[in-house]
Amino acid sequence: MLPTTAPQPVRGLVITEVVVLAGLNLELLVRRLIVHAPAPAGEILYFAVGVVIGGLALLRRRFPDRTAALAASAIALSLACSAVGFFATPLADVGGDPEVAATMLLVGAACHRLPRGFAAALAVLGGLAMASGPVLRYGGTSATLAVAVMWALLWGCSVMVGLILRDGDARRAAAQAAARDRERLELARELHDLVAHHITGVVVRTQAAGVILARGPEQELIKEIEEAGAAALGAVRRLVMMLRSPGHDTIVPASNLVETVEAAAAHGDNVTVRLAPRLADLVVTPETVSTVHRVVLESLTNVGKHAHDARHVTVVVEPAEDGRHLRVEVCNDGLRPGRVRRAPGGYGLIGMGERIAALDGRLTAGQHGDRGWRVLAELPLPEGGTSR
């Protein structure tokens, strides 16, 4: 899990939509219904339909899983309103800007979010409602035909924007999946460094037991354990050789946590390292050491890319208060006052989160204080002791 700050641009888009739809409806209310009171029944009908469809368009953000129902309801209401206008004398002068704007939002959302079949059907029906509306409601004059062409062009723009957003989401999802796969392959390449010495220890101890119990009845069983351990070690090495890229070298120190943090922090500028007392005596697994190296190195790389104004960068590594987790915190002061940074979508953080989740840890990244940005990783420590 990767908690982050909420993306502010979405809120800005919601406010913009509310202001635009409310402004269009208010302008229509004043110009058509108040100034020319009493207004014809057709004006009141079209105004009410525009208000309802505008409400449905705004509800799509609160209920994104109901986009199909909202869009279908709006299109059906628009077509029904056009049918009423067709079978009656033209009930009003040419208008309908609020309804068109709201229908565009719903058609675009359908093309963006829904499965292909539903999106295509609603896009076609939405285009039919928008392009035929002026002719059905206001007659087949040259003016209404021009309005119909303009509404059809606006429909095409809404479809295009929805498909662009859909393609962007698909590309982003593919890139995130690729980042996770790369991280998993990287973990697989480290199998030898993190697992081999454990298997080697089992084999060595088994060989020692074989020497001690050379004439005992357990000799055959010990020999089988030794052979199984050696076979497992060979299998791990063969697997790692297949996964390791040509020229790939593992740069993570094998076991020393203090040297690992210092080596990773050497890649950053203006970095202050604060290590807990007796950190070198803390019992940690090799995979935890490897993950600490990745967290510090990736965080400092992100500071160099995204926080050029950072004057101070602090790396803190210490046991948590509960004694069951290791806290790795990287903070910088490169966030400008008054500027809200977007929720991080970088693939480095995705890979980092994948690695930490594999250890049942927790990664948090987000704004910290007025100018700060913090990456905090909490990694579980092995049970049964805190010092060597």
mmCIF file of C-alpha atoms in Angstrom:
data_model
loop_
_atom_site.group_PDB
_atom_site.id
_atom_site.type_symbol
_atom_site.label_atom_id
_atom_site.label_comp_id
_atom_site.label_asym_id
_atom_site.label_seq_id
_atom_site.Cartn_x
_atom_site.Cartn_y
_atom_site.Cartn_z
ATOM 1 C CA MET A 1 0.000 0.000 0.000
ATOM 2 C CA LEU A 2 1.302 3.430 -0.918
ATOM 3 C CA PRO A 3 -0.635 6.285 0.745
ATOM 4 C CA THR A 4 -0.034 9.651 -0.897
ATOM 5 C CA THR A 5 -1.491 13.121 -1.062
ATOM 6 C CA ALA A 6 -4.762 13.519 -2.959
ATOM 7 C CA PRO A 7 -4.425 14.752 -6.519
ATOM 8 C CA GLN A 8 -5.646 18.357 -6.586
ATOM 9 C CA PRO A 9 -6.157 18.835 -10.363
ATOM 10 C CA VAL A 10 -9.238 16.548 -10.270
ATOM 11 C CA ARG A 11 -10.873 18.837 -7.707
ATOM 12 C CA GLY A 12 -10.142 21.802 -9.962
ATOM 13 C CA LEU A 13 -11.847 20.058 -12.880
ATOM 14 C CA VAL A 14 -14.938 19.383 -10.771
ATOM 15 C CA ILE A 15 -15.155 23.039 -9.758
ATOM 16 C CA THR A 16 -14.746 24.099 -13.400
ATOM 17 C CA GLU A 17 -17.541 21.784 -14.523
ATOM 18 C CA VAL A 18 -19.901 23.047 -11.805
ATOM 19 C CA VAL A 19 -19.170 26.686 -12.663
ATOM 20 C CA VAL A 20 -19.613 26.171 -16.433
ATOM 21 C CA LEU A 21 -22.861 24.190 -16.164
ATOM 22 C CA ALA A 22 -24.312 26.493 -13.522
ATOM 23 C CA GLY A 23 -23.345 29.545 -15.576
ATOM 24 C CA LEU A 24 -24.937 28.198 -18.763
ATOM 25 C CA ASN A 25 -28.159 27.281 -16.972
ATOM 26 C CA LEU A 26 -28.309 30.622 -15.154
ATOM 27 C CA GLU A 27 -27.785 32.536 -18.399
ATOM 28 C CA LEU A 28 -30.552 30.532 -20.079
ATOM 29 C CA LEU A 29 -32.860 31.047 -17.115
ATOM 30 C CA VAL A 30 -32.436 34.819 -17.176
ATOM 31 C CA ARG A 31 -32.461 35.295 -20.971
ATOM 32 C CA ARG A 32 -35.269 32.884 -21.877
ATOM 33 C CA LEU A 33 -37.507 32.474 -18.842
ATOM 34 C CA ILE A 34 -37.231 35.671 -16.817
ATOM 35 C CA VAL A 35 -36.703 38.410 -19.404
ATOM 36 C CA HIS A 36 -39.365 37.019 -21.760
ATOM 37 C CA ALA A 37 -41.865 35.968 -19.080
ATOM 38 C CA PRO A 38 -44.248 34.286 -19.321
ATOM 39 C CA ALA A 39 -42.061 31.699 -21.052
ATOM 40 C CA PRO A 40 -43.540 29.101 -23.446
ATOM 41 C CA ALA A 41 -43.968 25.564 -22.181
ATOM 42 C CA GLY A 42 -41.249 24.378 -24.570
ATOM 43 C CA GLU A 43 -38.681 26.744 -23.047
ATOM 44 C CA ILE A 44 -39.475 25.455 -19.565
ATOM 45 C CA LEU A 45 -39.251 21.828 -20.745
ATOM 46 C CA TYR A 46 -35.900 22.250 -22.465
ATOM 47 C CA PHE A 47 -34.511 24.218 -19.525
ATOM 48 C CA ALA A 48 -35.594 21.525 -17.039
ATOM 49 C CA VAL A 49 -34.084 18.773 -19.195
ATOM 50 C CA GLY A 50 -30.787 20.678 -19.392
ATOM 51 C CA VAL A 51 -30.688 21.054 -15.589
ATOM 52 C CA VAL A 52 -31.378 17.340 -15.030
ATOM 53 C CA ILE A 53 -28.774 16.188 -17.560
ATOM 54 C CA GLY A 54 -26.254 18.607 -16.022
ATOM 55 C CA GLY A 55 -26.883 17.008 -12.627
ATOM 56 C CA LEU A 56 -26.336 13.555 -14.111
ATOM 57 C CA ALA A 57 -23.056 14.727 -15.643
ATOM 58 C CA LEU A 58 -21.802 15.964 -12.261
ATOM 59 C CA LEU A 59 -22.870 12.754 -10.516
ATOM 60 C CA ARG A 60 -20.555 10.701 -12.755
ATOM 61 C CA ARG A 61 -17.560 11.819 -10.661
ATOM 62 C CA ARG A 62 -19.159 10.828 -7.370
ATOM 63 C CA PHE A 63 -20.389 7.500 -8.760
ATOM 64 C CA PRO A 64 -17.857 6.478 -11.436
ATOM 65 C CA ASP A 65 -19.078 2.869 -11.353
ATOM 66 C CA ARG A 66 -22.508 4.096 -12.534
ATOM 67 C CA THR A 67 -21.257 6.032 -15.538
ATOM 68 C CA ALA A 68 -23.121 3.763 -17.961
ATOM 69 C CA ALA A 69 -26.467 4.238 -16.197
ATOM 70 C CA LEU A 70 -26.002 7.998 -15.900
ATOM 71 C CA ALA A 71 -25.003 8.417 -19.558
ATOM 72 C CA ALA A 72 -27.820 6.163 -20.782
ATOM 73 C CA SER A 73 -30.374 8.055 -18.688
ATOM 74 C CA ALA A 74 -29.195 11.422 -20.008
ATOM 75 C CA ILE A 75 -29.234 10.270 -23.650
ATOM 76 C CA ALA A 76 -32.684 8.704 -23.258
ATOM 77 C CA LEU A 77 -34.018 11.897 -21.684
ATOM 78 C CA SER A 78 -32.546 14.015 -24.489
ATOM 79 C CA LEU A 79 -34.027 11.766 -27.199
ATOM 80 C CA ALA A 80 -37.448 11.802 -25.485
ATOM 81 C CA CYS A 81 -37.331 15.578 -25.323
ATOM 82 C CA SER A 82 -36.475 15.734 -29.052
ATOM 83 C CA ALA A 83 -39.391 13.398 -29.815
ATOM 84 C CA VAL A 84 -41.769 15.733 -27.966
ATOM 85 C CA GLY A 85 -40.428 18.666 -29.963
ATOM 86 C CA PHE A 86 -40.814 16.752 -33.243
ATOM 87 C CA PHE A 87 -44.463 15.829 -32.738
ATOM 88 C CA ALA A 88 -45.387 19.309 -31.521
ATOM 89 C CA THR A 89 -44.990 22.722 -33.137
ATOM 90 C CA PRO A 90 -41.533 24.172 -32.453
ATOM 91 C CA LEU A 91 -41.902 24.902 -28.755
ATOM 92 C CA ALA A 92 -39.000 27.329 -28.406
ATOM 93 C CA ASP A 93 -36.227 29.156 -30.175
ATOM 94 C CA VAL A 94 -32.932 27.369 -30.918
ATOM 95 C CA GLY A 95 -30.923 26.809 -27.733
ATOM 96 C CA GLY A 96 -29.793 24.002 -25.428
ATOM 97 C CA ASP A 97 -26.177 24.856 -24.593
ATOM 98 C CA PRO A 98 -26.303 23.451 -20.998
ATOM 99 C CA GLU A 99 -27.765 20.150 -22.241
ATOM 100 C CA VAL A 100 -25.121 19.838 -24.968
ATOM 101 C CA ALA A 101 -22.252 20.561 -22.559
ATOM 102 C CA ALA A 102 -23.523 17.984 -20.050
ATOM 103 C CA THR A 103 -24.073 15.350 -22.754
ATOM 104 C CA MET A 104 -20.518 15.908 -23.995
ATOM 105 C CA LEU A 105 -19.167 15.224 -20.493
ATOM 106 C CA LEU A 106 -21.160 12.014 -20.189
ATOM 107 C CA VAL A 107 -20.219 10.746 -23.662
ATOM 108 C CA GLY A 108 -16.565 11.506 -23.010
ATOM 109 C CA ALA A 109 -16.735 9.726 -19.624
ATOM 110 C CA ALA A 110 -18.353 6.689 -21.267
ATOM 111 C CA CYS A 111 -15.596 6.496 -23.883
ATOM 112 C CA HIS A 112 -12.996 6.888 -21.133
ATOM 113 C CA ARG A 113 -14.211 4.434 -18.495
ATOM 114 C CA LEU A 114 -16.598 1.848 -19.902
ATOM 115 C CA PRO A 115 -15.834 -1.441 -21.681
ATOM 116 C CA ARG A 116 -15.568 -1.133 -25.431
ATOM 117 C CA GLY A 117 -19.038 -2.438 -26.269
ATOM 118 C CA PHE A 118 -20.880 -0.171 -23.826
ATOM 119 C CA ALA A 119 -18.681 2.787 -24.739
ATOM 120 C CA ALA A 120 -19.324 2.372 -28.469
ATOM 121 C CA ALA A 121 -23.098 1.995 -28.015
ATOM 122 C CA LEU A 122 -23.421 5.039 -25.769
ATOM 123 C CA ALA A 123 -21.141 7.097 -28.014
ATOM 124 C CA VAL A 124 -23.322 6.337 -31.064
ATOM 125 C CA LEU A 125 -26.555 7.067 -29.178
ATOM 126 C CA GLY A 126 -25.071 10.260 -27.750
ATOM 127 C CA GLY A 127 -24.050 11.388 -31.229
ATOM 128 C CA LEU A 128 -27.550 10.639 -32.499
ATOM 129 C CA ALA A 129 -29.131 12.647 -29.682
ATOM 130 C CA MET A 130 -26.839 15.647 -30.179
ATOM 131 C CA ALA A 131 -26.866 15.743 -33.985
ATOM 132 C CA SER A 132 -30.619 15.179 -34.413
ATOM 133 C CA GLY A 133 -31.778 17.335 -31.519
ATOM 134 C CA PRO A 134 -31.807 20.746 -33.267
ATOM 135 C CA VAL A 135 -33.607 19.436 -36.376
ATOM 136 C CA LEU A 136 -36.229 17.478 -34.414
ATOM 137 C CA ARG A 137 -36.928 20.224 -31.912
ATOM 138 C CA TYR A 138 -36.684 23.392 -33.978
ATOM 139 C CA GLY A 139 -37.437 22.302 -37.569
ATOM 140 C CA GLY A 140 -35.288 21.737 -40.648
ATOM 141 C CA THR A 141 -34.224 25.308 -41.402
ATOM 142 C CA SER A 142 -30.724 26.281 -42.464
ATOM 143 C CA ALA A 143 -30.059 27.713 -39.006
ATOM 144 C CA THR A 144 -30.997 24.477 -37.224
ATOM 145 C CA LEU A 145 -28.946 22.431 -39.696
ATOM 146 C CA ALA A 146 -25.916 24.622 -38.911
ATOM 147 C CA VAL A 147 -26.528 24.108 -35.184
ATOM 148 C CA ALA A 148 -26.822 20.343 -35.758
ATOM 149 C CA VAL A 149 -23.469 20.292 -37.550
ATOM 150 C CA MET A 150 -21.858 22.249 -34.715
ATOM 151 C CA TRP A 151 -23.315 19.884 -32.093
ATOM 152 C CA ALA A 152 -22.052 16.884 -34.094
ATOM 153 C CA LEU A 153 -18.558 18.401 -34.094
ATOM 154 C CA LEU A 154 -18.757 18.916 -30.334
ATOM 155 C CA TRP A 155 -19.810 15.269 -29.979
ATOM 156 C CA GLY A 156 -16.748 14.231 -31.999
ATOM 157 C CA CYS A 157 -14.523 16.314 -29.715
ATOM 158 C CA SER A 158 -15.975 14.652 -26.607
ATOM 159 C CA VAL A 159 -15.407 11.179 -28.085
ATOM 160 C CA MET A 160 -11.840 12.080 -29.042
ATOM 161 C CA VAL A 161 -11.012 13.403 -25.565
ATOM 162 C CA GLY A 162 -12.522 10.307 -23.928
ATOM 163 C CA LEU A 163 -10.485 7.982 -26.152
ATOM 164 C CA ILE A 164 -7.294 9.957 -25.473
ATOM 165 C CA LEU A 165 -7.854 9.614 -21.719
ATOM 166 C CA ARG A 166 -8.642 5.912 -22.178
ATOM 167 C CA ASP A 167 -5.417 5.367 -24.103
ATOM 168 C CA GLY A 168 -3.453 7.268 -21.463
ATOM 169 C CA ASP A 169 -4.854 5.061 -18.697
ATOM 170 C CA ALA A 170 -4.042 1.942 -20.688
ATOM 171 C CA ARG A 171 -0.478 3.082 -21.290
ATOM 172 C CA ARG A 172 -0.031 3.980 -17.641
ATOM 173 C CA ALA A 173 -1.388 0.615 -16.480
ATOM 174 C CA ALA A 174 0.962 -1.172 -18.889
ATOM 175 C CA ALA A 175 3.929 0.871 -17.670
ATOM 176 C CA GLN A 176 3.067 0.126 -14.030
ATOM 177 C CA ALA A 177 2.768 -3.584 -14.795
ATOM 178 C CA ALA A 178 6.127 -3.479 -16.582
ATOM 179 C CA ALA A 179 7.697 -1.705 -13.595
ATOM 180 C CA ARG A 180 6.370 -4.379 -11.241
ATOM 181 C CA ASP A 181 7.650 -7.132 -13.511
ATOM 182 C CA ARG A 182 11.095 -5.505 -13.665
ATOM 183 C CA GLU A 183 11.184 -5.315 -9.883
ATOM 184 C CA ARG A 184 10.192 -8.952 -9.545
ATOM 185 C CA LEU A 185 12.905 -9.958 -11.997
ATOM 186 C CA GLU A 186 15.394 -7.874 -10.026
ATOM 187 C CA LEU A 187 14.371 -9.699 -6.873
ATOM 188 C CA ALA A 188 14.779 -13.005 -8.668
ATOM 189 C CA ARG A 189 18.283 -11.996 -9.757
ATOM 190 C CA GLU A 190 19.183 -11.426 -6.094
ATOM 191 C CA LEU A 191 18.132 -14.932 -5.080
ATOM 192 C CA HIS A 192 21.715 -16.124 -5.023
ATOM 193 C CA ASP A 193 22.917 -13.292 -2.770
ATOM 194 C CA LEU A 194 19.979 -13.566 -0.365
ATOM 195 C CA VAL A 195 19.330 -17.322 -0.246
ATOM 196 C CA ALA A 196 22.501 -19.133 -1.243
ATOM 197 C CA HIS A 197 24.373 -18.494 1.989
ATOM 198 C CA HIS A 198 21.453 -19.936 4.007
ATOM 199 C CA ILE A 199 21.471 -23.114 1.916
ATOM 200 C CA THR A 200 25.266 -23.247 2.138
ATOM 201 C CA GLY A 201 24.988 -23.045 5.938
ATOM 202 C CA VAL A 202 22.591 -25.982 5.960
ATOM 203 C CA VAL A 203 24.925 -28.030 3.762
ATOM 204 C CA VAL A 204 28.000 -27.227 5.893
ATOM 205 C CA ARG A 205 26.221 -28.102 9.148
ATOM 206 C CA THR A 206 24.953 -31.319 7.610
ATOM 207 C CA GLN A 207 28.479 -32.234 6.546
ATOM 208 C CA ALA A 208 29.717 -31.522 10.089
ATOM 209 C CA ALA A 209 26.972 -33.729 11.517
ATOM 210 C CA GLY A 210 28.018 -36.450 9.078
ATOM 211 C CA VAL A 211 31.585 -36.314 10.373
ATOM 212 C CA ILE A 212 30.459 -36.431 14.006
ATOM 213 C CA LEU A 213 28.012 -39.250 13.401
ATOM 214 C CA ALA A 214 30.165 -41.107 10.882
ATOM 215 C CA ARG A 215 29.331 -44.507 12.313
ATOM 216 C CA GLY A 216 25.811 -43.793 13.510
ATOM 217 C CA PRO A 217 22.572 -45.088 11.996
ATOM 218 C CA GLU A 218 21.698 -41.529 10.916
ATOM 219 C CA GLN A 219 24.583 -41.435 8.421
ATOM 220 C CA GLU A 220 22.404 -42.343 5.422
ATOM 221 C CA LEU A 221 19.749 -39.751 6.308
ATOM 222 C CA ILE A 222 22.398 -37.056 6.798
ATOM 223 C CA LYS A 223 23.909 -37.939 3.422
ATOM 224 C CA GLU A 224 20.510 -37.503 1.781
ATOM 225 C CA ILE A 225 20.013 -34.104 3.448
ATOM 226 C CA GLU A 226 23.448 -32.979 2.265
ATOM 227 C CA GLU A 227 22.734 -34.071 -1.313
ATOM 228 C CA ALA A 228 19.324 -32.355 -1.272
ATOM 229 C CA GLY A 229 20.861 -29.122 0.003
ATOM 230 C CA ALA A 230 23.590 -29.199 -2.636
ATOM 231 C CA ALA A 231 20.997 -29.849 -5.352
ATOM 232 C CA ALA A 232 18.876 -26.939 -4.110
ATOM 233 C CA LEU A 233 21.894 -24.641 -4.119
ATOM 234 C CA GLY A 234 22.747 -25.676 -7.662
ATOM 235 C CA ALA A 235 19.146 -25.120 -8.796
ATOM 236 C CA VAL A 236 19.111 -21.621 -7.333
ATOM 237 C CA ARG A 237 22.383 -20.775 -9.062
ATOM 238 C CA ARG A 238 21.128 -22.087 -12.415
ATOM 239 C CA LEU A 239 17.891 -20.099 -12.069
ATOM 240 C CA VAL A 240 19.781 -16.933 -11.212
ATOM 241 C CA MET A 241 22.121 -17.385 -14.166
ATOM 242 C CA MET A 242 19.116 -17.650 -16.507
ATOM 243 C CA LEU A 243 17.490 -14.509 -15.070
ATOM 244 C CA ARG A 244 20.606 -12.393 -14.762
ATOM 245 C CA SER A 245 21.053 -9.955 -17.647
ATOM 246 C CA PRO A 246 24.370 -9.961 -19.509
ATOM 247 C CA GLY A 247 26.849 -7.827 -17.635
ATOM 248 C CA HIS A 248 24.520 -7.547 -14.620
ATOM 249 C CA ASP A 249 26.313 -7.135 -11.315
ATOM 250 C CA THR A 250 24.630 -6.949 -7.959
ATOM 251 C CA ILE A 251 25.735 -3.786 -6.183
ATOM 252 C CA VAL A 252 23.968 -4.319 -2.866
ATOM 253 C CA PRO A 253 26.213 -5.093 0.128
ATOM 254 C CA ALA A 254 25.470 -8.554 1.451
ATOM 255 C CA SER A 255 24.860 -8.071 5.184
ATOM 256 C CA ASN A 256 26.192 -4.883 6.828
ATOM 257 C CA LEU A 257 23.255 -2.493 7.274
ATOM 258 C CA VAL A 258 25.366 0.542 8.223
ATOM 259 C CA GLU A 259 27.682 0.192 5.218
ATOM 260 C CA THR A 260 24.646 -0.335 2.985
ATOM 261 C CA VAL A 261 23.008 2.937 4.081
ATOM 262 C CA GLU A 262 26.243 4.896 3.825
ATOM 263 C CA ALA A 263 26.982 3.509 0.364
ATOM 264 C CA ALA A 264 23.512 4.403 -0.897
ATOM 265 C CA ALA A 265 23.599 7.894 0.670
ATOM 266 C CA ALA A 266 26.888 8.616 -1.075
ATOM 267 C CA HIS A 267 24.902 8.977 -4.336
ATOM 268 C CA GLY A 268 23.123 12.170 -3.137
ATOM 269 C CA ASP A 269 24.146 15.787 -2.503
ATOM 270 C CA ASN A 270 23.614 17.650 0.797
ATOM 271 C CA VAL A 271 22.649 14.383 2.464
ATOM 272 C CA THR A 272 22.714 14.000 6.240
ATOM 273 C CA VAL A 273 22.649 10.422 7.510
ATOM 274 C CA ARG A 274 21.308 9.712 10.996
ATOM 275 C CA LEU A 275 21.683 6.135 12.169
ATOM 276 C CA ALA A 276 20.376 4.737 15.420
ATOM 277 C CA PRO A 277 22.999 3.777 18.026
ATOM 278 C CA ARG A 278 24.116 0.150 17.774
ATOM 279 C CA LEU A 279 22.414 -0.163 14.382
ATOM 280 C CA ALA A 280 25.258 -2.408 13.269
ATOM 281 C CA ASP A 281 24.266 -4.883 16.011
ATOM 282 C CA LEU A 282 20.664 -5.070 14.860
ATOM 283 C CA VAL A 283 19.591 -8.479 13.556
ATOM 284 C CA VAL A 284 18.354 -8.030 9.980
ATOM 285 C CA THR A 285 17.863 -10.434 7.113
ATOM 286 C CA PRO A 286 19.824 -10.050 3.869
ATOM 287 C CA GLU A 287 16.630 -9.233 1.969
ATOM 288 C CA THR A 288 15.934 -6.379 4.394
ATOM 289 C CA VAL A 289 19.433 -4.992 3.806
ATOM 290 C CA SER A 290 18.862 -5.160 0.061
ATOM 291 C CA THR A 291 15.516 -3.375 0.373
ATOM 292 C CA VAL A 292 16.970 -0.624 2.570
ATOM 293 C CA HIS A 293 19.597 -0.011 -0.091
ATOM 294 C CA ARG A 294 16.894 0.244 -2.767
ATOM 295 C CA VAL A 295 14.703 2.622 -0.711
ATOM 296 C CA VAL A 296 17.529 5.040 0.082
ATOM 297 C CA LEU A 297 19.010 4.957 -3.408
ATOM 298 C CA GLU A 298 15.650 5.373 -5.207
ATOM 299 C CA SER A 299 14.535 8.163 -2.853
ATOM 300 C CA LEU A 300 17.736 10.141 -3.365
ATOM 301 C CA THR A 301 17.445 9.642 -7.127
ATOM 302 C CA ASN A 302 13.915 11.073 -6.991
ATOM 303 C CA VAL A 303 15.175 14.076 -5.015
ATOM 304 C CA GLY A 304 17.659 14.796 -7.787
ATOM 305 C CA LYS A 305 14.947 14.509 -10.440
ATOM 306 C CA HIS A 306 12.000 16.261 -8.830
ATOM 307 C CA ALA A 307 13.299 18.449 -5.979
ATOM 308 C CA HIS A 308 15.983 20.650 -7.496
ATOM 309 C CA ASP A 309 15.385 23.296 -4.774
ATOM 310 C CA ALA A 310 16.157 20.889 -1.936
ATOM 311 C CA ARG A 311 18.817 22.294 0.367
ATOM 312 C CA HIS A 312 18.720 19.555 2.982
ATOM 313 C CA VAL A 313 18.142 15.843 2.569
ATOM 314 C CA THR A 314 17.986 13.640 5.648
ATOM 315 C CA VAL A 315 18.243 9.862 5.765
ATOM 316 C CA VAL A 316 17.167 8.287 9.056
ATOM 317 C CA VAL A 317 17.442 4.561 9.755
ATOM 318 C CA GLU A 318 16.326 3.320 13.168
ATOM 319 C CA PRO A 319 14.211 0.639 14.831
ATOM 320 C CA ALA A 320 10.581 1.621 15.379
ATOM 321 C CA GLU A 321 9.269 2.172 18.890
ATOM 322 C CA ASP A 322 7.539 -1.206 18.888
ATOM 323 C CA GLY A 323 10.889 -2.902 18.220
ATOM 324 C CA ARG A 324 9.342 -5.028 15.494
ATOM 325 C CA HIS A 325 10.017 -2.813 12.494
ATOM 326 C CA LEU A 326 12.914 -0.960 10.947
ATOM 327 C CA ARG A 327 12.109 2.629 9.895
ATOM 328 C CA VAL A 328 13.856 4.041 6.824
ATOM 329 C CA GLU A 329 12.957 7.703 6.305
ATOM 330 C CA VAL A 330 14.213 10.019 3.556
ATOM 331 C CA CYS A 331 13.078 13.675 3.799
ATOM 332 C CA ASN A 332 13.873 16.743 1.701
ATOM 333 C CA ASP A 333 12.798 20.396 1.749
ATOM 334 C CA GLY A 334 12.472 20.821 -2.024
ATOM 335 C CA LEU A 335 8.713 21.446 -2.162
ATOM 336 C CA ARG A 336 8.063 25.109 -2.943
ATOM 337 C CA PRO A 337 5.640 26.959 -0.608
ATOM 338 C CA GLY A 338 2.127 27.181 -2.039
ATOM 339 C CA ARG A 339 2.766 24.443 -4.580
ATOM 340 C CA VAL A 340 0.948 21.150 -4.058
ATOM 341 C CA ARG A 341 2.801 18.252 -5.528
ATOM 342 C CA ARG A 342 0.788 15.614 -7.377
ATOM 343 C CA ALA A 343 0.487 12.166 -5.936
ATOM 344 C CA PRO A 344 3.607 10.340 -7.057
ATOM 345 C CA GLY A 345 3.059 8.009 -9.962
ATOM 346 C CA GLY A 346 6.712 7.321 -10.647
ATOM 347 C CA TYR A 347 7.581 3.772 -11.578
ATOM 348 C CA GLY A 348 10.520 3.779 -9.154
ATOM 349 C CA LEU A 349 8.099 4.141 -6.252
ATOM 350 C CA ILE A 350 5.923 1.406 -7.722
ATOM 351 C CA GLY A 351 8.874 -0.972 -7.841
ATOM 352 C CA MET A 352 9.929 0.069 -4.352
ATOM 353 C CA GLY A 353 6.425 -0.612 -3.058
ATOM 354 C CA GLU A 354 6.402 -4.018 -4.762
ATOM 355 C CA ARG A 355 9.633 -4.995 -3.036
ATOM 356 C CA ILE A 356 8.501 -3.742 0.395
ATOM 357 C CA ALA A 357 5.106 -5.457 0.076
ATOM 358 C CA ALA A 358 6.913 -8.742 -0.584
ATOM 359 C CA LEU A 359 8.458 -8.380 2.906
ATOM 360 C CA ASP A 360 5.073 -7.499 4.517
ATOM 361 C CA GLY A 361 6.288 -3.941 5.004
ATOM 362 C CA ARG A 362 4.646 -0.566 4.417
ATOM 363 C CA LEU A 363 5.668 2.347 2.183
ATOM 364 C CA THR A 364 4.343 5.901 2.607
ATOM 365 C CA ALA A 365 5.232 8.810 0.323
ATOM 366 C CA GLY A 366 3.792 12.323 0.437
ATOM 367 C CA GLN A 367 4.039 15.908 1.578
ATOM 368 C CA HIS A 368 5.610 16.418 4.996
ATOM 369 C CA GLY A 369 5.406 19.883 6.581
ATOM 370 C CA ASP A 370 5.392 23.138 4.613
ATOM 371 C CA ARG A 371 8.264 22.393 2.225
ATOM 372 C CA GLY A 372 8.985 18.765 2.889
ATOM 373 C CA TRP A 373 8.509 15.538 0.966
ATOM 374 C CA ARG A 374 9.010 12.263 2.778
ATOM 375 C CA VAL A 375 9.434 8.628 1.838
ATOM 376 C CA LEU A 376 8.975 6.305 4.807
ATOM 377 C CA ALA A 377 9.499 2.554 4.656
ATOM 378 C CA GLU A 378 8.681 0.300 7.603
ATOM 379 C CA LEU A 379 10.232 -3.149 7.296
ATOM 380 C CA PRO A 380 9.550 -6.036 9.691
ATOM 381 C CA LEU A 381 12.447 -7.260 11.812
ATOM 382 C CA PRO A 382 12.984 -10.950 12.538
ATOM 383 C CA GLU A 383 11.552 -12.189 15.794
ATOM 384 C CA GLY A 384 13.670 -13.427 18.612
ATOM 385 C CA GLY A 385 16.202 -10.695 19.276
ATOM 386 C CA THR A 386 17.320 -7.187 18.442
ATOM 387 C CA SER A 387 21.085 -7.445 18.634
ATOM 388 C CA ARG A 388 23.782 -9.774 17.500
#
